[in-house]
Short mmCIF file of C-alpha atoms (C1' of nucleotides) in Angstrom, two decimals:
data_model
loop_
_atom_site.label_atom_id
_atom_site.label_comp_id
_atom_site.label_asym_id
_atom_site.label_seq_id
_atom_site.Cartn_x
_atom_site.Cartn_y
_atom_site.Cartn_z
CA MET T 1 14.29 -24.46 -19.94
CA ARG T 2 17.28 -26.09 -18.36
CA ALA T 3 16.65 -28.58 -15.60
CA ASP T 4 18.47 -26.62 -12.89
CA ALA T 5 16.59 -23.48 -13.88
CA LYS T 6 13.25 -25.21 -13.51
CA ARG T 7 14.31 -26.65 -10.18
CA ASN T 8 15.20 -23.22 -8.86
CA ARG T 9 12.09 -21.62 -10.24
CA ASP T 10 9.87 -24.19 -8.59
CA ARG T 11 11.63 -23.87 -5.29
CA ILE T 12 11.33 -20.09 -5.34
CA VAL T 13 7.58 -20.28 -5.93
CA GLU T 14 7.22 -22.84 -3.18
CA VAL T 15 9.15 -20.74 -0.67
CA ALA T 16 7.34 -17.58 -1.79
CA ARG T 17 3.99 -19.17 -1.07
CA LEU T 18 5.20 -19.96 2.42
CA VAL T 19 6.64 -16.53 3.10
CA PHE T 20 3.63 -14.74 1.63
CA ARG T 21 1.42 -16.81 3.87
CA GLU T 22 3.49 -15.80 6.89
CA GLN T 23 4.01 -12.14 6.10
CA GLY T 24 1.59 -11.18 3.36
CA TYR T 25 2.37 -10.13 -0.19
CA ASP T 26 4.65 -7.32 0.98
CA ALA T 27 7.29 -9.65 2.35
CA PRO T 28 10.88 -8.77 1.35
CA LEU T 29 11.95 -10.62 -1.77
CA ASP T 30 15.50 -10.96 -0.50
CA GLU T 31 14.26 -13.15 2.29
CA ILE T 32 12.50 -15.38 -0.19
CA ALA T 33 15.73 -15.66 -2.18
CA LYS T 34 17.69 -16.46 0.95
CA ARG T 35 15.26 -19.09 2.20
CA ALA T 36 15.12 -20.64 -1.26
CA GLU T 37 18.94 -20.69 -1.18
CA VAL T 38 19.36 -18.81 -4.43
CA GLY T 39 20.99 -15.49 -5.18
CA ALA T 40 18.88 -12.38 -5.59
CA GLY T 41 19.88 -12.35 -9.26
CA THR T 42 18.29 -15.74 -9.81
CA LEU T 43 15.04 -14.67 -8.24
CA TYR T 44 14.85 -11.50 -10.31
CA ARG T 45 15.77 -13.33 -13.52
CA HIS T 46 12.83 -15.67 -13.08
CA PHE T 47 10.48 -13.01 -11.74
CA PRO T 48 11.42 -9.50 -12.92
CA THR T 49 8.79 -7.85 -10.73
CA ARG T 50 7.12 -8.77 -7.47
CA ASP T 51 3.85 -9.20 -9.30
CA ASP T 52 5.35 -11.84 -11.57
CA LEU T 53 6.12 -13.86 -8.47
CA VAL T 54 2.76 -13.16 -6.89
CA ASP T 55 1.17 -14.27 -10.12
CA ALA T 56 3.07 -17.55 -10.07
CA VAL T 57 1.99 -18.18 -6.49
CA MET T 58 -1.62 -17.41 -7.32
CA GLN T 59 -1.56 -19.77 -10.28
CA SER T 60 -2.45 -22.64 -7.98
CA TRP T 61 -5.97 -21.53 -7.26
CA VAL T 62 -6.77 -20.42 -10.78
CA ASP T 63 -7.42 -23.99 -11.75
CA SER T 64 -9.85 -24.43 -8.88
CA VAL T 65 -11.98 -21.41 -9.73
CA ASP T 66 -14.17 -23.27 -12.16
CA THR T 67 -15.05 -25.97 -9.69
CA ALA T 68 -15.66 -23.29 -7.07
CA VAL T 69 -18.24 -21.73 -9.37
CA ASP T 70 -19.89 -25.10 -9.90
CA LYS T 71 -20.05 -25.65 -6.20
CA ALA T 72 -21.54 -22.23 -5.49
CA LEU T 73 -24.12 -22.61 -8.26
CA ALA T 74 -25.12 -25.97 -6.82
CA HIS T 75 -25.78 -24.34 -3.45
CA GLU T 76 -29.23 -25.16 -2.22
CA GLY T 77 -31.62 -22.35 -1.49
CA ASP T 78 -33.12 -19.51 -3.50
CA GLY T 79 -31.29 -17.37 -6.04
CA ARG T 80 -30.10 -14.87 -3.48
CA ALA T 81 -28.60 -17.65 -1.37
CA VAL T 82 -26.72 -18.91 -4.41
CA LEU T 83 -25.44 -15.43 -5.09
CA MET T 84 -24.31 -15.06 -1.48
CA ALA T 85 -22.56 -18.40 -1.62
CA TRP T 86 -20.64 -17.25 -4.65
CA LEU T 87 -19.74 -13.86 -3.19
CA GLU T 88 -18.35 -15.48 -0.06
CA THR T 89 -16.44 -18.01 -2.11
CA TYR T 90 -15.03 -15.21 -4.23
CA VAL T 91 -13.86 -13.25 -1.21
CA GLY T 92 -12.26 -16.38 0.20
CA LEU T 93 -10.40 -17.05 -3.03
CA ILE T 94 -8.77 -13.65 -3.31
CA SER T 95 -8.14 -13.34 0.43
CA LEU T 96 -5.91 -16.38 0.69
CA HIS T 97 -2.91 -14.27 1.75
CA ARG T 98 -2.82 -10.89 3.41
CA GLY T 99 -2.66 -8.14 0.81
CA GLY T 100 -4.21 -10.40 -1.81
CA PRO T 101 -7.42 -8.43 -2.37
CA ALA T 102 -5.47 -5.21 -2.78
CA LYS T 103 -3.11 -6.87 -5.26
CA ILE T 104 -6.00 -8.20 -7.32
CA THR T 105 -7.96 -4.96 -7.33
CA THR T 106 -4.91 -2.93 -8.23
CA ALA T 107 -4.10 -5.34 -11.05
CA MET T 108 -7.64 -4.95 -12.34
CA GLY T 109 -6.93 -1.33 -13.13
CA ASP T 110 -3.50 -1.88 -14.65
CA PRO T 111 -3.43 -3.38 -18.16
CA GLU T 112 0.31 -4.09 -17.78
CA SER T 113 0.06 -6.13 -14.61
CA PRO T 114 1.16 -9.76 -14.84
CA ILE T 115 -1.65 -10.59 -12.45
CA ARG T 116 -4.10 -9.39 -15.07
CA SER T 117 -4.67 -12.95 -16.30
CA LYS T 118 -5.97 -13.86 -12.86
CA CYS T 119 -8.48 -11.04 -13.06
CA GLN T 120 -9.70 -12.37 -16.37
CA VAL T 121 -10.25 -15.76 -14.80
CA LEU T 122 -12.21 -14.18 -11.97
CA ALA T 123 -14.18 -12.05 -14.39
CA GLY T 124 -14.95 -15.20 -16.37
CA ALA T 125 -16.19 -16.89 -13.23
CA ASN T 126 -18.40 -13.91 -12.45
CA GLN T 127 -19.66 -14.03 -16.01
CA ARG T 128 -20.85 -17.60 -15.52
CA VAL T 129 -22.59 -16.76 -12.27
CA ILE T 130 -24.22 -13.69 -13.75
CA GLU T 131 -25.49 -15.57 -16.79
CA ARG T 132 -27.03 -18.28 -14.70
CA LEU T 133 -28.64 -15.94 -12.19
CA THR T 134 -29.88 -13.55 -14.85
CA ASP T 135 -31.54 -16.42 -16.66
CA ASP T 136 -33.20 -17.40 -13.43
CA GLY T 137 -34.50 -13.88 -13.04
CA VAL T 138 -32.62 -13.37 -9.82
CA LEU T 139 -30.31 -10.59 -10.94
CA ARG T 140 -31.43 -7.33 -12.37
CA ASP T 141 -30.40 -6.61 -15.95
CA GLY T 142 -27.11 -5.05 -16.88
CA VAL T 143 -24.84 -6.48 -14.20
CA GLU T 144 -21.32 -6.65 -15.60
CA PRO T 145 -18.60 -9.10 -14.53
CA LEU T 146 -16.13 -6.26 -13.98
CA GLN T 147 -18.64 -4.43 -11.85
CA LEU T 148 -18.96 -7.47 -9.65
CA CYS T 149 -15.16 -7.84 -9.51
CA ARG T 150 -14.90 -4.28 -8.28
CA LEU T 151 -17.67 -4.40 -5.73
CA VAL T 152 -16.55 -7.63 -4.16
CA GLY T 153 -12.89 -6.69 -4.53
CA GLY T 154 -13.62 -3.52 -2.61
CA VAL T 155 -15.32 -5.38 0.21
CA ALA T 156 -12.52 -7.96 0.32
CA THR T 157 -9.87 -5.25 0.42
CA VAL T 158 -11.48 -3.52 3.37
CA ALA T 159 -12.06 -6.83 5.11
CA ASP T 160 -8.44 -7.84 4.60
CA GLN T 161 -7.01 -4.56 5.84
CA SER T 162 -9.33 -4.33 8.83
CA GLU T 163 -9.12 -8.06 9.55
CA LEU T 164 -12.90 -8.29 9.72
CA ASP T 165 -14.47 -11.52 10.92
CA ALA T 166 -16.69 -13.62 8.69
CA PRO T 167 -20.09 -12.38 9.99
CA THR T 168 -19.09 -8.77 9.43
CA VAL T 169 -17.94 -9.51 5.91
CA ARG T 170 -21.18 -11.34 5.29
CA SER T 171 -23.20 -8.31 6.36
CA LEU T 172 -21.33 -6.21 3.80
CA LEU T 173 -21.82 -8.78 1.06
CA GLU T 174 -25.51 -8.94 1.86
CA VAL T 175 -25.87 -5.27 1.04
CA VAL T 176 -24.10 -5.87 -2.26
CA ALA T 177 -26.26 -8.91 -2.97
CA ASP T 178 -29.46 -7.00 -2.23
CA GLY T 179 -28.29 -4.26 -4.53
CA LEU T 180 -27.77 -6.72 -7.34
CA VAL T 181 -30.95 -8.74 -7.20
CA ARG T 182 -34.00 -7.70 -9.18
CA GLN T 183 -36.11 -5.49 -6.98
CA PRO T 184 -39.46 -7.26 -6.47
CA MET Q 1 5.08 25.47 21.29
CA ARG Q 2 7.89 27.78 20.31
CA ALA Q 3 7.25 30.19 17.47
CA ASP Q 4 9.89 28.77 15.16
CA ALA Q 5 8.59 25.26 15.76
CA LYS Q 6 5.09 26.26 14.79
CA ARG Q 7 6.40 28.04 11.71
CA ASN Q 8 8.22 24.94 10.55
CA ARG Q 9 5.34 22.65 11.36
CA ASP Q 10 2.94 24.76 9.34
CA ARG Q 11 5.27 24.95 6.40
CA ILE Q 12 5.78 21.19 6.40
CA VAL Q 13 2.04 20.56 6.31
CA GLU Q 14 1.62 23.09 3.54
CA VAL Q 15 4.37 21.55 1.42
CA ALA Q 16 3.13 18.05 2.21
CA ARG Q 17 -0.31 18.92 0.89
CA LEU Q 18 1.28 20.07 -2.34
CA VAL Q 19 3.53 17.05 -2.74
CA PHE Q 20 0.76 14.61 -1.82
CA ARG Q 21 -1.43 16.22 -4.44
CA GLU Q 22 1.31 15.80 -7.04
CA GLN Q 23 2.47 12.31 -6.16
CA GLY Q 24 -0.13 10.74 -3.89
CA TYR Q 25 0.24 9.76 -0.26
CA ASP Q 26 3.25 7.56 -1.01
CA ALA Q 27 5.51 10.47 -1.88
CA PRO Q 28 8.98 10.33 -0.26
CA LEU Q 29 9.04 12.24 3.01
CA ASP Q 30 12.61 13.39 2.44
CA GLU Q 31 11.44 15.34 -0.57
CA ILE Q 32 8.83 17.06 1.55
CA ALA Q 33 11.52 17.95 4.10
CA LYS Q 34 13.77 19.27 1.34
CA ARG Q 35 11.09 21.36 -0.29
CA ALA Q 36 10.01 22.71 3.09
CA GLU Q 37 13.67 23.60 3.69
CA VAL Q 38 13.93 21.71 6.96
CA GLY Q 39 16.08 18.77 7.97
CA ALA Q 40 14.66 15.27 7.99
CA GLY Q 41 14.97 15.30 11.77
CA THR Q 42 12.64 18.25 12.03
CA LEU Q 43 10.02 16.57 9.91
CA TYR Q 44 10.16 13.36 11.91
CA ARG Q 45 10.09 15.18 15.23
CA HIS Q 46 6.84 16.89 14.28
CA PHE Q 47 5.39 13.83 12.54
CA PRO Q 48 6.85 10.58 13.85
CA THR Q 49 5.04 8.48 11.24
CA ARG Q 50 3.82 9.15 7.74
CA ASP Q 51 0.26 8.83 8.97
CA ASP Q 52 0.74 11.64 11.46
CA LEU Q 53 1.59 13.88 8.55
CA VAL Q 54 -1.23 12.56 6.40
CA ASP Q 55 -3.56 13.18 9.29
CA ALA Q 56 -2.43 16.79 9.58
CA VAL Q 57 -2.97 17.31 5.86
CA MET Q 58 -6.42 15.77 6.05
CA GLN Q 59 -7.38 17.99 8.96
CA SER Q 60 -8.43 20.68 6.51
CA TRP Q 61 -11.47 18.87 5.18
CA VAL Q 62 -12.63 17.53 8.51
CA ASP Q 63 -14.17 20.85 9.28
CA SER Q 64 -16.09 20.84 6.01
CA VAL Q 65 -17.63 17.42 6.50
CA ASP Q 66 -20.58 18.73 8.46
CA THR Q 67 -21.56 21.23 5.83
CA ALA Q 68 -21.11 18.54 3.18
CA VAL Q 69 -23.66 16.42 5.03
CA ASP Q 70 -26.06 19.36 5.20
CA LYS Q 71 -25.68 19.94 1.50
CA ALA Q 72 -26.27 16.30 0.61
CA LEU Q 73 -29.29 16.06 2.88
CA ALA Q 74 -30.72 19.17 1.23
CA HIS Q 75 -30.43 17.51 -2.16
CA GLU Q 76 -33.72 17.57 -3.99
CA GLY Q 77 -35.29 14.33 -5.08
CA ASP Q 78 -36.45 11.19 -3.35
CA GLY Q 79 -34.67 9.45 -0.51
CA ARG Q 80 -32.58 7.31 -2.76
CA ALA Q 81 -31.35 10.40 -4.62
CA VAL Q 82 -30.35 11.97 -1.31
CA LEU Q 83 -28.49 8.82 -0.37
CA MET Q 84 -26.69 8.77 -3.72
CA ALA Q 85 -25.76 12.42 -3.33
CA TRP Q 86 -24.19 11.64 0.01
CA LEU Q 87 -22.35 8.55 -1.20
CA GLU Q 88 -20.82 10.49 -4.06
CA THR Q 89 -19.87 13.32 -1.75
CA TYR Q 90 -18.30 10.85 0.63
CA VAL Q 91 -16.21 9.24 -2.10
CA GLY Q 92 -15.10 12.66 -3.26
CA LEU Q 93 -14.02 13.65 0.24
CA ILE Q 94 -11.79 10.68 0.85
CA SER Q 95 -10.44 10.59 -2.70
CA LEU Q 96 -8.93 14.04 -2.60
CA HIS Q 97 -5.41 12.68 -3.09
CA ARG Q 98 -4.30 9.44 -4.68
CA GLY Q 99 -4.01 6.71 -2.05
CA GLY Q 100 -6.45 8.53 0.23
CA PRO Q 101 -9.20 5.90 0.24
CA ALA Q 102 -6.72 3.15 1.03
CA LYS Q 103 -5.26 5.24 3.86
CA ILE Q 104 -8.67 5.84 5.37
CA THR Q 105 -9.86 2.28 5.08
CA THR Q 106 -6.65 0.92 6.53
CA ALA Q 107 -6.88 3.36 9.41
CA MET Q 108 -10.42 2.21 10.06
CA GLY Q 109 -9.13 -1.21 11.01
CA ASP Q 110 -6.20 -0.01 13.10
CA PRO Q 111 -7.05 1.42 16.53
CA GLU Q 112 -3.54 2.87 16.80
CA SER Q 113 -3.66 4.89 13.61
CA PRO Q 114 -3.40 8.67 14.00
CA ILE Q 115 -5.88 8.96 11.15
CA ARG Q 116 -8.44 7.22 13.30
CA SER Q 117 -9.97 10.53 14.37
CA LYS Q 118 -10.80 11.23 10.73
CA CYS Q 119 -12.66 7.95 10.56
CA GLN Q 120 -14.70 8.92 13.57
CA VAL Q 121 -15.68 12.15 11.88
CA LEU Q 122 -16.73 10.26 8.77
CA ALA Q 123 -18.59 7.71 10.85
CA GLY Q 124 -20.35 10.58 12.59
CA ALA Q 125 -21.34 12.04 9.26
CA ASN Q 126 -22.70 8.68 8.16
CA GLN Q 127 -24.58 8.45 11.42
CA ARG Q 128 -26.38 11.71 10.68
CA VAL Q 129 -27.30 10.59 7.18
CA ILE Q 130 -28.47 7.20 8.41
CA GLU Q 131 -30.64 8.71 11.13
CA ARG Q 132 -32.32 11.08 8.77
CA LEU Q 133 -32.94 8.49 6.06
CA THR Q 134 -34.07 5.84 8.50
CA ASP Q 135 -36.62 8.27 9.94
CA ASP Q 136 -37.84 8.94 6.42
CA GLY Q 137 -38.29 5.21 5.89
CA VAL Q 138 -35.79 5.19 3.05
CA LEU Q 139 -33.18 2.95 4.62
CA ARG Q 140 -33.81 -0.51 5.90
CA ASP Q 141 -33.29 -1.07 9.60
CA GLY Q 142 -29.96 -1.92 11.12
CA VAL Q 143 -27.63 0.02 8.86
CA GLU Q 144 -24.52 0.90 10.85
CA PRO Q 145 -22.23 3.91 10.26
CA LEU Q 146 -19.17 1.66 10.20
CA GLN Q 147 -20.80 -0.60 7.69
CA LEU Q 148 -21.37 2.36 5.42
CA CYS Q 149 -17.78 3.50 5.93
CA ARG Q 150 -16.55 0.13 4.84
CA LEU Q 151 -18.78 -0.30 1.84
CA VAL Q 152 -18.13 3.12 0.43
CA GLY Q 153 -14.48 2.98 1.45
CA GLY Q 154 -14.15 -0.23 -0.52
CA VAL Q 155 -15.69 1.28 -3.61
CA ALA Q 156 -13.54 4.39 -3.28
CA THR Q 157 -10.39 2.33 -2.87
CA VAL Q 158 -11.04 0.33 -6.02
CA ALA Q 159 -11.99 3.47 -7.89
CA ASP Q 160 -8.82 5.22 -6.79
CA GLN Q 161 -6.52 2.34 -7.69
CA SER Q 162 -8.17 1.67 -11.03
CA GLU Q 163 -8.65 5.36 -11.78
CA LEU Q 164 -12.31 4.80 -12.60
CA ASP Q 165 -14.30 7.64 -14.11
CA ALA Q 166 -17.28 9.19 -12.36
CA PRO Q 167 -20.04 7.29 -14.20
CA THR Q 168 -18.42 3.94 -13.42
CA VAL Q 169 -18.08 4.85 -9.76
CA ARG Q 170 -21.70 5.94 -9.76
CA SER Q 171 -22.82 2.58 -11.10
CA LEU Q 172 -21.03 0.87 -8.22
CA LEU Q 173 -22.52 3.22 -5.67
CA GLU Q 174 -25.97 2.60 -7.09
CA VAL Q 175 -25.67 -1.07 -6.28
CA VAL Q 176 -24.68 -0.17 -2.73
CA ALA Q 177 -27.52 2.33 -2.47
CA ASP Q 178 -30.06 -0.20 -3.72
CA GLY Q 179 -28.77 -2.70 -1.21
CA LEU Q 180 -29.27 -0.20 1.60
CA VAL Q 181 -32.74 1.08 0.86
CA ARG Q 182 -35.80 -0.60 2.30
CA GLN Q 183 -36.96 -3.20 -0.20
CA PRO Q 184 -40.46 -2.19 -1.33
"C1'" DA Y 1 36.05 -34.55 -23.73
"C1'" DA Y 2 35.25 -30.16 -25.31
"C1'" DC Y 3 32.47 -26.34 -26.07
"C1'" DG Y 4 28.87 -22.84 -26.29
"C1'" DA Y 5 24.70 -21.47 -24.34
"C1'" DT Y 6 22.38 -20.98 -20.25
"C1'" DA Y 7 21.98 -20.08 -15.53
"C1'" DC Y 8 23.97 -18.89 -11.08
"C1'" DG Y 9 25.24 -15.84 -7.07
"C1'" DG Y 10 26.16 -12.06 -4.46
"C1'" DA Y 11 28.49 -7.62 -4.18
"C1'" DG Y 12 27.09 -3.19 -4.56
"C1'" DA Y 13 24.48 0.89 -6.38
"C1'" DG Y 14 20.19 3.25 -5.84
"C1'" DT Y 15 16.31 4.80 -3.06
"C1'" DG Y 16 13.57 5.74 0.90
"C1'" DT Y 17 13.05 5.61 6.12
"C1'" DC Y 18 14.30 7.14 10.44
"C1'" DT Y 19 17.73 8.28 14.40
"C1'" DC Y 20 21.26 10.43 16.81
"C1'" DC Y 21 23.68 14.08 18.50
"C1'" DG Y 22 26.48 18.33 18.06
"C1'" DT Y 23 24.93 23.05 17.08
"C1'" DT Y 24 21.73 26.88 17.07
"C1'" DT Y 25 18.01 29.70 18.69
"C1'" DA Y 26 13.90 31.42 21.17
"C1'" DG Y 27 12.25 33.30 25.10
"C1'" DC Y 28 12.70 34.40 29.83
"C1'" DA Y 29 14.79 36.30 34.04
"C1'" DA Y 30 17.98 39.22 36.20
"C1'" DT J 1 20.96 44.13 27.53
"C1'" DT J 2 22.96 40.21 28.74
"C1'" DG J 3 23.16 35.54 30.03
"C1'" DC J 4 21.11 31.15 30.46
"C1'" DT J 5 18.49 26.95 29.53
"C1'" DA J 6 15.23 24.27 27.42
"C1'" DA J 7 13.54 23.64 23.00
"C1'" DA J 8 14.29 23.01 18.31
"C1'" DC J 9 17.21 22.40 14.34
"C1'" DG J 10 19.68 19.86 10.57
"C1'" DG J 11 21.91 16.53 8.13
"C1'" DA J 12 25.19 12.72 8.23
"C1'" DG J 13 24.73 8.12 8.35
"C1'" DA J 14 22.77 3.43 9.76
"C1'" DC J 15 19.35 0.46 8.15
"C1'" DA J 16 16.14 -1.95 4.98
"C1'" DC J 17 14.60 -3.26 0.56
"C1'" DT J 18 14.99 -3.36 -4.55
"C1'" DC J 19 17.29 -4.49 -8.54
"C1'" DT J 20 21.54 -4.94 -11.76
"C1'" DC J 21 25.83 -6.37 -13.41
"C1'" DC J 22 29.20 -9.47 -14.54
"C1'" DG J 23 32.65 -13.01 -13.39
"C1'" DT J 24 31.92 -17.91 -12.49
"C1'" DA J 25 29.74 -22.42 -12.73
"C1'" DT J 26 26.84 -25.80 -14.84
"C1'" DC J 27 24.09 -28.16 -18.33
"C1'" DG J 28 23.48 -30.69 -22.27
"C1'" DT J 29 24.99 -31.46 -26.85
"C1'" DT J 30 28.30 -32.82 -30.35
#
DNA sequence: AACGATACGGAGAGTGTCTCCGTTTAGCAA
DNA sequence: TTGCTAAACGGAGACACTCTCCGTATCGTT
């Protein structure tokens, strides 16, 4: 890739992150192009669809998912507390910008979505948590990573759209957590 | 309201229901105006925002919610089975058209939304189910109607966007149901 | 320095939303 | 029936956003 191309690409992603933070993932792409001081053509050449751009912006946290899992698994307390820690971390990750949860959950159902790779990362993270907690006898059998993605994605989507506060989100996640743990 | 106005209004709603069924709640409003053989101005005078129109289309099932609750509560089986019957009914109600769950859940967080009245009806329905199942000792204490709206709305939204099949949706609802019932 | 490949920019076409205002019509009163 | 007025109509067009096309500019190599 030519040097000027890379320069432009990087600047677009940088500006996009800013604009998405301000306005959510539905922000007009033309504004991003304008603020990045490139033509619309340049933006669309680098990122043919909005989701390609969203994907590039999301890339930053992908690398931190693994350490987030480690951190949640190291949470002190019983198995359910560990699970809750992870669920809250998960919601936080995908709720970084407004519209994020919806984007992720939609992508989960669309094999063509560029954001799909992010879903795989999240599913992988869930996989790790599930394995650990199943071994510990905390989770009931048969919990699938995708199932967890969907349940928590659903809660995060509602929370994002209704701008719920943290305690309210926690009360929803607690129902999910209780539904997942092995019934005593 | 003048007779011709009512005639047009009714025809718009009728056509809208058809178009929404075909294309989901994101269908272009101009097409609805065209197919209803009215000018765009007429459509927007009767329904200033898309949600006003969506609300009018949804009005039809509002009246059937109460009987749906009765039916679910009459479901044979233990308390958990009754709860599951209701959850599935609920998802079915709000998933009538593509985009419906998202519309409802968004409206739930927006006090200004015209669809808000529909949410109240659904919350009322949940209230009835909660009261009955709490009396029976099935549900744990402190389950709120809104909480149920959000949890099931989240599941329905994901299911709608990912076009999940019934068994998959059921598996998600079962986790929610297990999280809601009194732990033995 | 010259050249070909690569990338740029922004005008403009396409699509959907929504308003404005000149024209038409329903319904009432004389 | 006729005339009148408030209510309702319709659709052209302004606006907003998406996305493409192609003439122009730049990079990096020979």
